[in-house]
Coordinates of C-alpha atoms in Angstrom, one line a residue:
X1 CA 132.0 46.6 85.5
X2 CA 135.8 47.6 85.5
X3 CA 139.3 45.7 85.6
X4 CA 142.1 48.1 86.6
X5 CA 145.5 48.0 86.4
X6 CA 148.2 48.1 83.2
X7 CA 146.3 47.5 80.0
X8 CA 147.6 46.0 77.0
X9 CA 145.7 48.2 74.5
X10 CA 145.3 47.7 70.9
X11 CA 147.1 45.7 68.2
X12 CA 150.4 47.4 69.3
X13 CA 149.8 46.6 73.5
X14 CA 150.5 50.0 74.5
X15 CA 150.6 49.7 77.9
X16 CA 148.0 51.9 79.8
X17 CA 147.7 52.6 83.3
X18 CA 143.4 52.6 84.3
X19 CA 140.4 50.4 83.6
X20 CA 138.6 48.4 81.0
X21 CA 135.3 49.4 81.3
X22 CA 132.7 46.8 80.4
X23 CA 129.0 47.4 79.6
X24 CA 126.3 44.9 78.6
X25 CA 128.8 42.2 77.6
X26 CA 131.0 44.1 75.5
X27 CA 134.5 46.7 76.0
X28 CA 132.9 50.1 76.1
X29 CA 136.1 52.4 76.5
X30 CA 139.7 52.4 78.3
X31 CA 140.0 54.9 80.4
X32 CA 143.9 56.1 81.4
X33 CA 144.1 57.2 84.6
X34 CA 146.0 56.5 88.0
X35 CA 144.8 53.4 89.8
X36 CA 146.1 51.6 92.9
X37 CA 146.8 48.3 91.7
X38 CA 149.5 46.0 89.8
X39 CA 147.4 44.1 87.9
X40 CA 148.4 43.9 84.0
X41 CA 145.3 43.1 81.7
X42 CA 145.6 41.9 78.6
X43 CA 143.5 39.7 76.0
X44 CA 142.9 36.4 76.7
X45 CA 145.1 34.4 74.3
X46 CA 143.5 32.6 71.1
X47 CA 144.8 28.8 70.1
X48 CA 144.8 28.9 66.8
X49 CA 146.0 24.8 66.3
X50 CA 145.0 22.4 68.6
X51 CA 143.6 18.8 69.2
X52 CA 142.6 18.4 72.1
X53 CA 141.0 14.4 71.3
X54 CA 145.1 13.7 72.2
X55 CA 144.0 14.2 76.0
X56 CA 143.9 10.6 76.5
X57 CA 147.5 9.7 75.6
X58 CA 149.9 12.5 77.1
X59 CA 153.4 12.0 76.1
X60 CA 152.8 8.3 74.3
X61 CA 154.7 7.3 71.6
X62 CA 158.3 8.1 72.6
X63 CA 160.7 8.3 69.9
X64 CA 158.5 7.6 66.9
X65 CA 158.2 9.6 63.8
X66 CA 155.5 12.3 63.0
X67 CA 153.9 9.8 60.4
X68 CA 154.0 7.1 63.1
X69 CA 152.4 9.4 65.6
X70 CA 149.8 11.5 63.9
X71 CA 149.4 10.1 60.0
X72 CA 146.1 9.2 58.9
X73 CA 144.5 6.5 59.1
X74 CA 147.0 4.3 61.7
X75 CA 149.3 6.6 63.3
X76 CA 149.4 6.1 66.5
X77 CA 147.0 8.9 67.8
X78 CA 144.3 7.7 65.5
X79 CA 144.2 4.0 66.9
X80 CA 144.0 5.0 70.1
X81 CA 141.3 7.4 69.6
X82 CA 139.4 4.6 67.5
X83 CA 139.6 2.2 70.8
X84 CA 138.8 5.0 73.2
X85 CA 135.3 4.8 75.3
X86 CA 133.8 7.9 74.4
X87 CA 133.4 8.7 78.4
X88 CA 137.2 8.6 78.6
X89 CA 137.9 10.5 75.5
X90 CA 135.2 13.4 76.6
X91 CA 136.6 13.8 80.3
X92 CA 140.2 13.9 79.3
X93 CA 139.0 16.4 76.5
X94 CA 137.0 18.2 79.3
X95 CA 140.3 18.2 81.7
X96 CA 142.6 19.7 78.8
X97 CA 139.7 22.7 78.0
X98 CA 139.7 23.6 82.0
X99 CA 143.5 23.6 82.1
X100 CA 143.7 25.6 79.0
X101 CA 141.3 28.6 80.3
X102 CA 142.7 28.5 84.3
X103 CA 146.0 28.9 82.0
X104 CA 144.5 32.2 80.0
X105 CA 142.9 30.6 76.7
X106 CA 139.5 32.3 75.4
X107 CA 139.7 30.7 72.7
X108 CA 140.5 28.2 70.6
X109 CA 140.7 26.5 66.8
X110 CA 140.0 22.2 66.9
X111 CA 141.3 19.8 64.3
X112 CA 138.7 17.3 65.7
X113 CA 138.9 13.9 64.4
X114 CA 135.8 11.2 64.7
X115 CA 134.1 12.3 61.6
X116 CA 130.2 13.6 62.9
X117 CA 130.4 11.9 66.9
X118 CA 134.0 13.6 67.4
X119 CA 132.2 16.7 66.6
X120 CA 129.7 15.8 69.0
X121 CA 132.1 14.4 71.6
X122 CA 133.8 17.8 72.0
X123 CA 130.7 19.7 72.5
X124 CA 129.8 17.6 75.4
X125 CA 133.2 18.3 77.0
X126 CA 133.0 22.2 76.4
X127 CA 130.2 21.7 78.8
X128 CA 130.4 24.0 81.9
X129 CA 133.7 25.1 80.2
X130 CA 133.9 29.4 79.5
X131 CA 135.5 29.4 76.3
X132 CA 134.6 30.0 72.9
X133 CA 135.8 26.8 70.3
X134 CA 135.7 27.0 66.8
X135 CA 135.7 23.1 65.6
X136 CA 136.5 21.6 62.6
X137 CA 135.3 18.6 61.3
X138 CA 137.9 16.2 59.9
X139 CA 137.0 13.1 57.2
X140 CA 133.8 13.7 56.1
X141 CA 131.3 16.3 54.7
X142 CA 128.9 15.1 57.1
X143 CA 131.5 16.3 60.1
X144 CA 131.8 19.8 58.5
X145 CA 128.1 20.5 58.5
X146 CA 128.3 19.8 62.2
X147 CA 130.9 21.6 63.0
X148 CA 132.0 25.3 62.2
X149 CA 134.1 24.1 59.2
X150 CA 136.7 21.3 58.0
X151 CA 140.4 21.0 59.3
X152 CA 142.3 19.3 56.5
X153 CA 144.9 16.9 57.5
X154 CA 147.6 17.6 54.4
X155 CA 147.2 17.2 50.7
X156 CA 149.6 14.2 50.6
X157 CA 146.5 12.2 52.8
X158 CA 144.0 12.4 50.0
X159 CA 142.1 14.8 47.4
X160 CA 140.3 17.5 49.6
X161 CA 138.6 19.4 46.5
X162 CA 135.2 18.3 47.2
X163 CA 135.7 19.0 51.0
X164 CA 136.9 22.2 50.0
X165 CA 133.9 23.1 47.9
X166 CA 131.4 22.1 50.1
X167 CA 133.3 24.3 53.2
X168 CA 133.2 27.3 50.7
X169 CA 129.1 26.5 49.8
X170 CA 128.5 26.2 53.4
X171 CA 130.4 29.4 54.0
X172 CA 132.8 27.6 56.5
X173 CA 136.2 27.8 57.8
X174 CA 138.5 25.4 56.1
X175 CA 142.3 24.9 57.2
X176 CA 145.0 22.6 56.1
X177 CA 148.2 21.3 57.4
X178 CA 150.8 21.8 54.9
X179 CA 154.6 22.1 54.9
X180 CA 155.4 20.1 58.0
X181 CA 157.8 16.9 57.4
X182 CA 158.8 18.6 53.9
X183 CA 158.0 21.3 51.0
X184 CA 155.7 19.0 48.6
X185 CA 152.5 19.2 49.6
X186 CA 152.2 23.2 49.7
X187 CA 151.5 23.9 46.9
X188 CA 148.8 21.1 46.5
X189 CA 147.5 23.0 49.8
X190 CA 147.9 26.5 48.4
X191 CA 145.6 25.4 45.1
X192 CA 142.8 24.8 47.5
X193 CA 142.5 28.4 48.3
X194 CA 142.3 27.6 52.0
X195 CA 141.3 30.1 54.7
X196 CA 144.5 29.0 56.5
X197 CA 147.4 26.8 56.4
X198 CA 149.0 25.1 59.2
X199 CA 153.1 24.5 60.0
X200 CA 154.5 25.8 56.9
X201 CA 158.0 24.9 58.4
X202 CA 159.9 23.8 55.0
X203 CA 157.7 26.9 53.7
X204 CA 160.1 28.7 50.6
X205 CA 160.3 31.8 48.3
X206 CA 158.0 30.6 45.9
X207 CA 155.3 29.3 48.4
X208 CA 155.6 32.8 50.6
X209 CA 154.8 34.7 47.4
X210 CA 151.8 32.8 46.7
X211 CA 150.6 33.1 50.6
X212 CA 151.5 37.1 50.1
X213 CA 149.7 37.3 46.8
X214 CA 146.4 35.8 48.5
X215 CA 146.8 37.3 52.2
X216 CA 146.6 33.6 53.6
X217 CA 147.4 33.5 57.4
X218 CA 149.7 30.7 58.9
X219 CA 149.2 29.1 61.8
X220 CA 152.6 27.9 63.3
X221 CA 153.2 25.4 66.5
X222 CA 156.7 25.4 67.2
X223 CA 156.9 23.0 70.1
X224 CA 155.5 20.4 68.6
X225 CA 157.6 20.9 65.1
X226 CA 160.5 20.5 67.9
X227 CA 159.1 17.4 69.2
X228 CA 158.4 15.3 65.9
X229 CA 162.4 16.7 65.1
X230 CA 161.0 18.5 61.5
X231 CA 162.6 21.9 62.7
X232 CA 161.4 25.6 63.4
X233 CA 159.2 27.6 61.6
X234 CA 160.7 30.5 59.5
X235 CA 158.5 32.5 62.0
X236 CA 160.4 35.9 60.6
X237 CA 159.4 34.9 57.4
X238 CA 156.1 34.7 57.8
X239 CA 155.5 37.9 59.5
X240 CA 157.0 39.9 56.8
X241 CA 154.4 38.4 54.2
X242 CA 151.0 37.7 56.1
X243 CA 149.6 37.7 59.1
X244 CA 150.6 34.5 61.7
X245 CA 148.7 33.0 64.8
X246 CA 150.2 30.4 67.1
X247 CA 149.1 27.1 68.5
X248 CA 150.2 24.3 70.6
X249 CA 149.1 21.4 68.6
X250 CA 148.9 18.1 69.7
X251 CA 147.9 17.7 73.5
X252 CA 149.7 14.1 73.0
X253 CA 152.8 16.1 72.1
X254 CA 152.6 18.8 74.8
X255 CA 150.8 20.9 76.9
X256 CA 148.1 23.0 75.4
X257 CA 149.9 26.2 77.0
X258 CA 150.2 29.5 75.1
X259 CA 152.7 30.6 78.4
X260 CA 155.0 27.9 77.0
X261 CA 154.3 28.7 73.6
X262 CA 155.2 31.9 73.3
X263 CA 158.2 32.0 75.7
X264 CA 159.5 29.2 73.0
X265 CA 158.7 30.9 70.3
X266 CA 160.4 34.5 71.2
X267 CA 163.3 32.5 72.3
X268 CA 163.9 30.8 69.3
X269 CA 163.1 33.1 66.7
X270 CA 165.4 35.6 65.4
X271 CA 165.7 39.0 66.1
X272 CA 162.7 40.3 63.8
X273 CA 160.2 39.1 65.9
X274 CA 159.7 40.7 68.8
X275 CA 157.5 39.9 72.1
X276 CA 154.3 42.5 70.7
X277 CA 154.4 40.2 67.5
X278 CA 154.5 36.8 69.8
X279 CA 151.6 38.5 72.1
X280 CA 149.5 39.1 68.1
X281 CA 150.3 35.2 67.4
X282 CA 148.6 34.1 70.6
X283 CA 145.7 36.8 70.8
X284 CA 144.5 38.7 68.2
X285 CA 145.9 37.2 65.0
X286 CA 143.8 33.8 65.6
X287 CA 140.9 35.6 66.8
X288 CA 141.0 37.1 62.9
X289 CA 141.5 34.1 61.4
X290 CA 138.9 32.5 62.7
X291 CA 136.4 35.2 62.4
X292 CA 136.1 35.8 66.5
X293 CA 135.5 38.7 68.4
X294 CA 138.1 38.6 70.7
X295 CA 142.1 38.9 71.0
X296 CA 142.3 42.5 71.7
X297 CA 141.4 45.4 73.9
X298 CA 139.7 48.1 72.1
X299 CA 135.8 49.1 71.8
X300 CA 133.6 46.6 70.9
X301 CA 135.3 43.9 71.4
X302 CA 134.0 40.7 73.4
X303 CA 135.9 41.0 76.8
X304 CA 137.5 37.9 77.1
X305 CA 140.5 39.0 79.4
X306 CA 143.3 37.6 81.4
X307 CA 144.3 39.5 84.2
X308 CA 147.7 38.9 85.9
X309 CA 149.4 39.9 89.0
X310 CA 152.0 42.1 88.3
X311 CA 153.1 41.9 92.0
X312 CA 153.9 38.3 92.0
X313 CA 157.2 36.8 92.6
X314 CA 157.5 35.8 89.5
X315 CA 156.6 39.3 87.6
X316 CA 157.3 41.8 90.3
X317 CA 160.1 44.8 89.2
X318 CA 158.9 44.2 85.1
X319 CA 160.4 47.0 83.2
X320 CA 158.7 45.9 79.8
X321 CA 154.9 44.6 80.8
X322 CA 154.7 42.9 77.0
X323 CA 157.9 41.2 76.9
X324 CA 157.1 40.4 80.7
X325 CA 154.1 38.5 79.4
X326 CA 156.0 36.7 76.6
X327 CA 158.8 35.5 77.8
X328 CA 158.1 35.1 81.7
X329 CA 154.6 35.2 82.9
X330 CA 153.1 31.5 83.7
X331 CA 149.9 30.2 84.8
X332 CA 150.6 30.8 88.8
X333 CA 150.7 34.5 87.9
X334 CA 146.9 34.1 86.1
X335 CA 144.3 36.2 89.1
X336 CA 141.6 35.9 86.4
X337 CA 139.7 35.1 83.1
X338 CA 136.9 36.6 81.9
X339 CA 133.9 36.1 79.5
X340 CA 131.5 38.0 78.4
X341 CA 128.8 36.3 80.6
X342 CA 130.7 37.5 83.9
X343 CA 130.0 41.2 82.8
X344 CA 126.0 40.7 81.9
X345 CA 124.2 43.7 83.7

């Protein structure tokens, strides 16, 4: 099976005019060559940082602060979560995963709260959904070994050595939030040798040589830093020292949209980071954090695609197709998402 049109090939996105050729469930080659359509292909994008359990309270808690919104145990996303019927909390999960993947997600990285049943409550709503989760347990060891690893909510909550340890014996992902309202618990974070930290937006010199020294990616979510009024990632930073992935964060807090995320992000950061680097937050930089398959075009690789139309009223007369996609493209200019199950012989 093919996909033609522009193809944003690589780690760099050189744009190349021809097909994707797909055989038995897997990118076989790209082949350059003059086709008749305006398509622009690209990877399907990768949220590194999200929880989705937030479904079931879109845009609650007006003008509180972050700890009043999302701090364990009481914040206000964790009581309503504990007084959610777990049919409510599943469909709105369910609704949020469908929106994310008609909106160009393949794949994406869960904080997921509940302990060992919100593990189990967002595998029910993946169901009949084509994309590719990687959850993470939150509060106990028990919800680790039932999910792909633990998601840490910040070392200032508690002691998560023995979490930690067991994530490592299990061989495990194990992420962290660190760095959001203020600098003091990154290093804290940092000692726990995570596989990747989350925020990092009062990150400084000493804490980027320590994430440098190791090769620790950062995950940063700059609407929602926006939103809970603790500022903007140094996103420049980052990139100069290791590699960084974007997410969207809270669904409470907005839309789980990488569209929106990236055309925030370019627009907001300085001048260092440019729209390929934005297009490696959202694709291929959380597909290596998380040890996925996916978040490129090149051979081998899982084809999990997005296809736009690069003849729509929105895109049409693009001089730049990568910094078209950043900053401009939206979900009315999505024609498709693949998986690899679409391309089984």
């Amino acid at each position: 099976m093919v996909l033609e049109g522009t193809v944003l090939v690589g780690r760099e996105f050189e744009p190349v005019e021809g097909r994707v050729v797909v055989e038995d469930g897997t990118i076989e080659r790209i082949e350059r060559d003059d086709v008749d359509s305006d398509d622009i292909i690209l990877p399907a994008f990768v949220n590194a940082h999200t929880h989705i359990g937030d479904s079931i309270a879109k845009d609650a808690g007006a003008g509180l602060s972050l700890d009043e919104l999302v701090a364990p145990p009481d914040g206000l996303k964790h009581r309503l979560l504990r007084d959610a019927d777990r049919s409510e909390l599943v469909g709105a999960m369910h609704r949020s995963l469908r929106y994310m993947r008609q909106g160009g997600t393949g794949a994406f990285v869960e904080f997921r709260e509940g302990g060992v049943e919100g593990v189990e409550a967002i595998r029910d709503a993946l169901e009949g959904v084509d994309i590719e989760s990687v959850v993470l347990g939150r509060e106990t060891v028990d919800a680790m070994e039932a999910a792909d690893g633990f998601g840490a909510s910040g070392a200032r909550d508690g002691d998560f050595s023995r979490e930690r340890n067991a994530t490592r014996e299990a061989d495990k992902l194990f992420g962290i939030h660190a760095g959001e309202r203020d600098a003091a618990d990154i290093n804290p974070a940092l000692d726990l040798d995570p596989d990747f930290l989350v925020h990092m937006v009062h990150a400084e010199e000493l804490h980027f040589e320590r994430v440098e020294e190791r090769g620790t990616p950062i995950v940063v979510c700059p609407r929602s830093n926006l939103v809970t009024k603790v500022g903007f990632p140094p996103v420049g930073d980052m990139l100069e020292r290791t590699p960084v992935a974007l997410g969207t964060d809270n669904v409470m807090l907005n839309s789980p949209s990488m569209f929106r995320e990236m055309a925030f992000t370019m627009k907001l950061s300085d001048d260092r980071v440019t729209a390929p680097d934005v297009l490696r937050m959202a694709t291929v930089a959380g597909a290596d954090l998380a040890g996925l398959n996916c978040g490129c075009i090149e051979p081998g690789r899982e084809p999990r695609l997005l296809v736009l139309d690069g003849d729509s009223d929105n895109l049409a007369d693009y001089r730049d197709p990568v910094r078209a996609v950043v900053r401009r493209a939206s979900v009315s200019d999505v024609k498709r998402v693949t998986g690899p199950g679409e391309f089984d012989d």
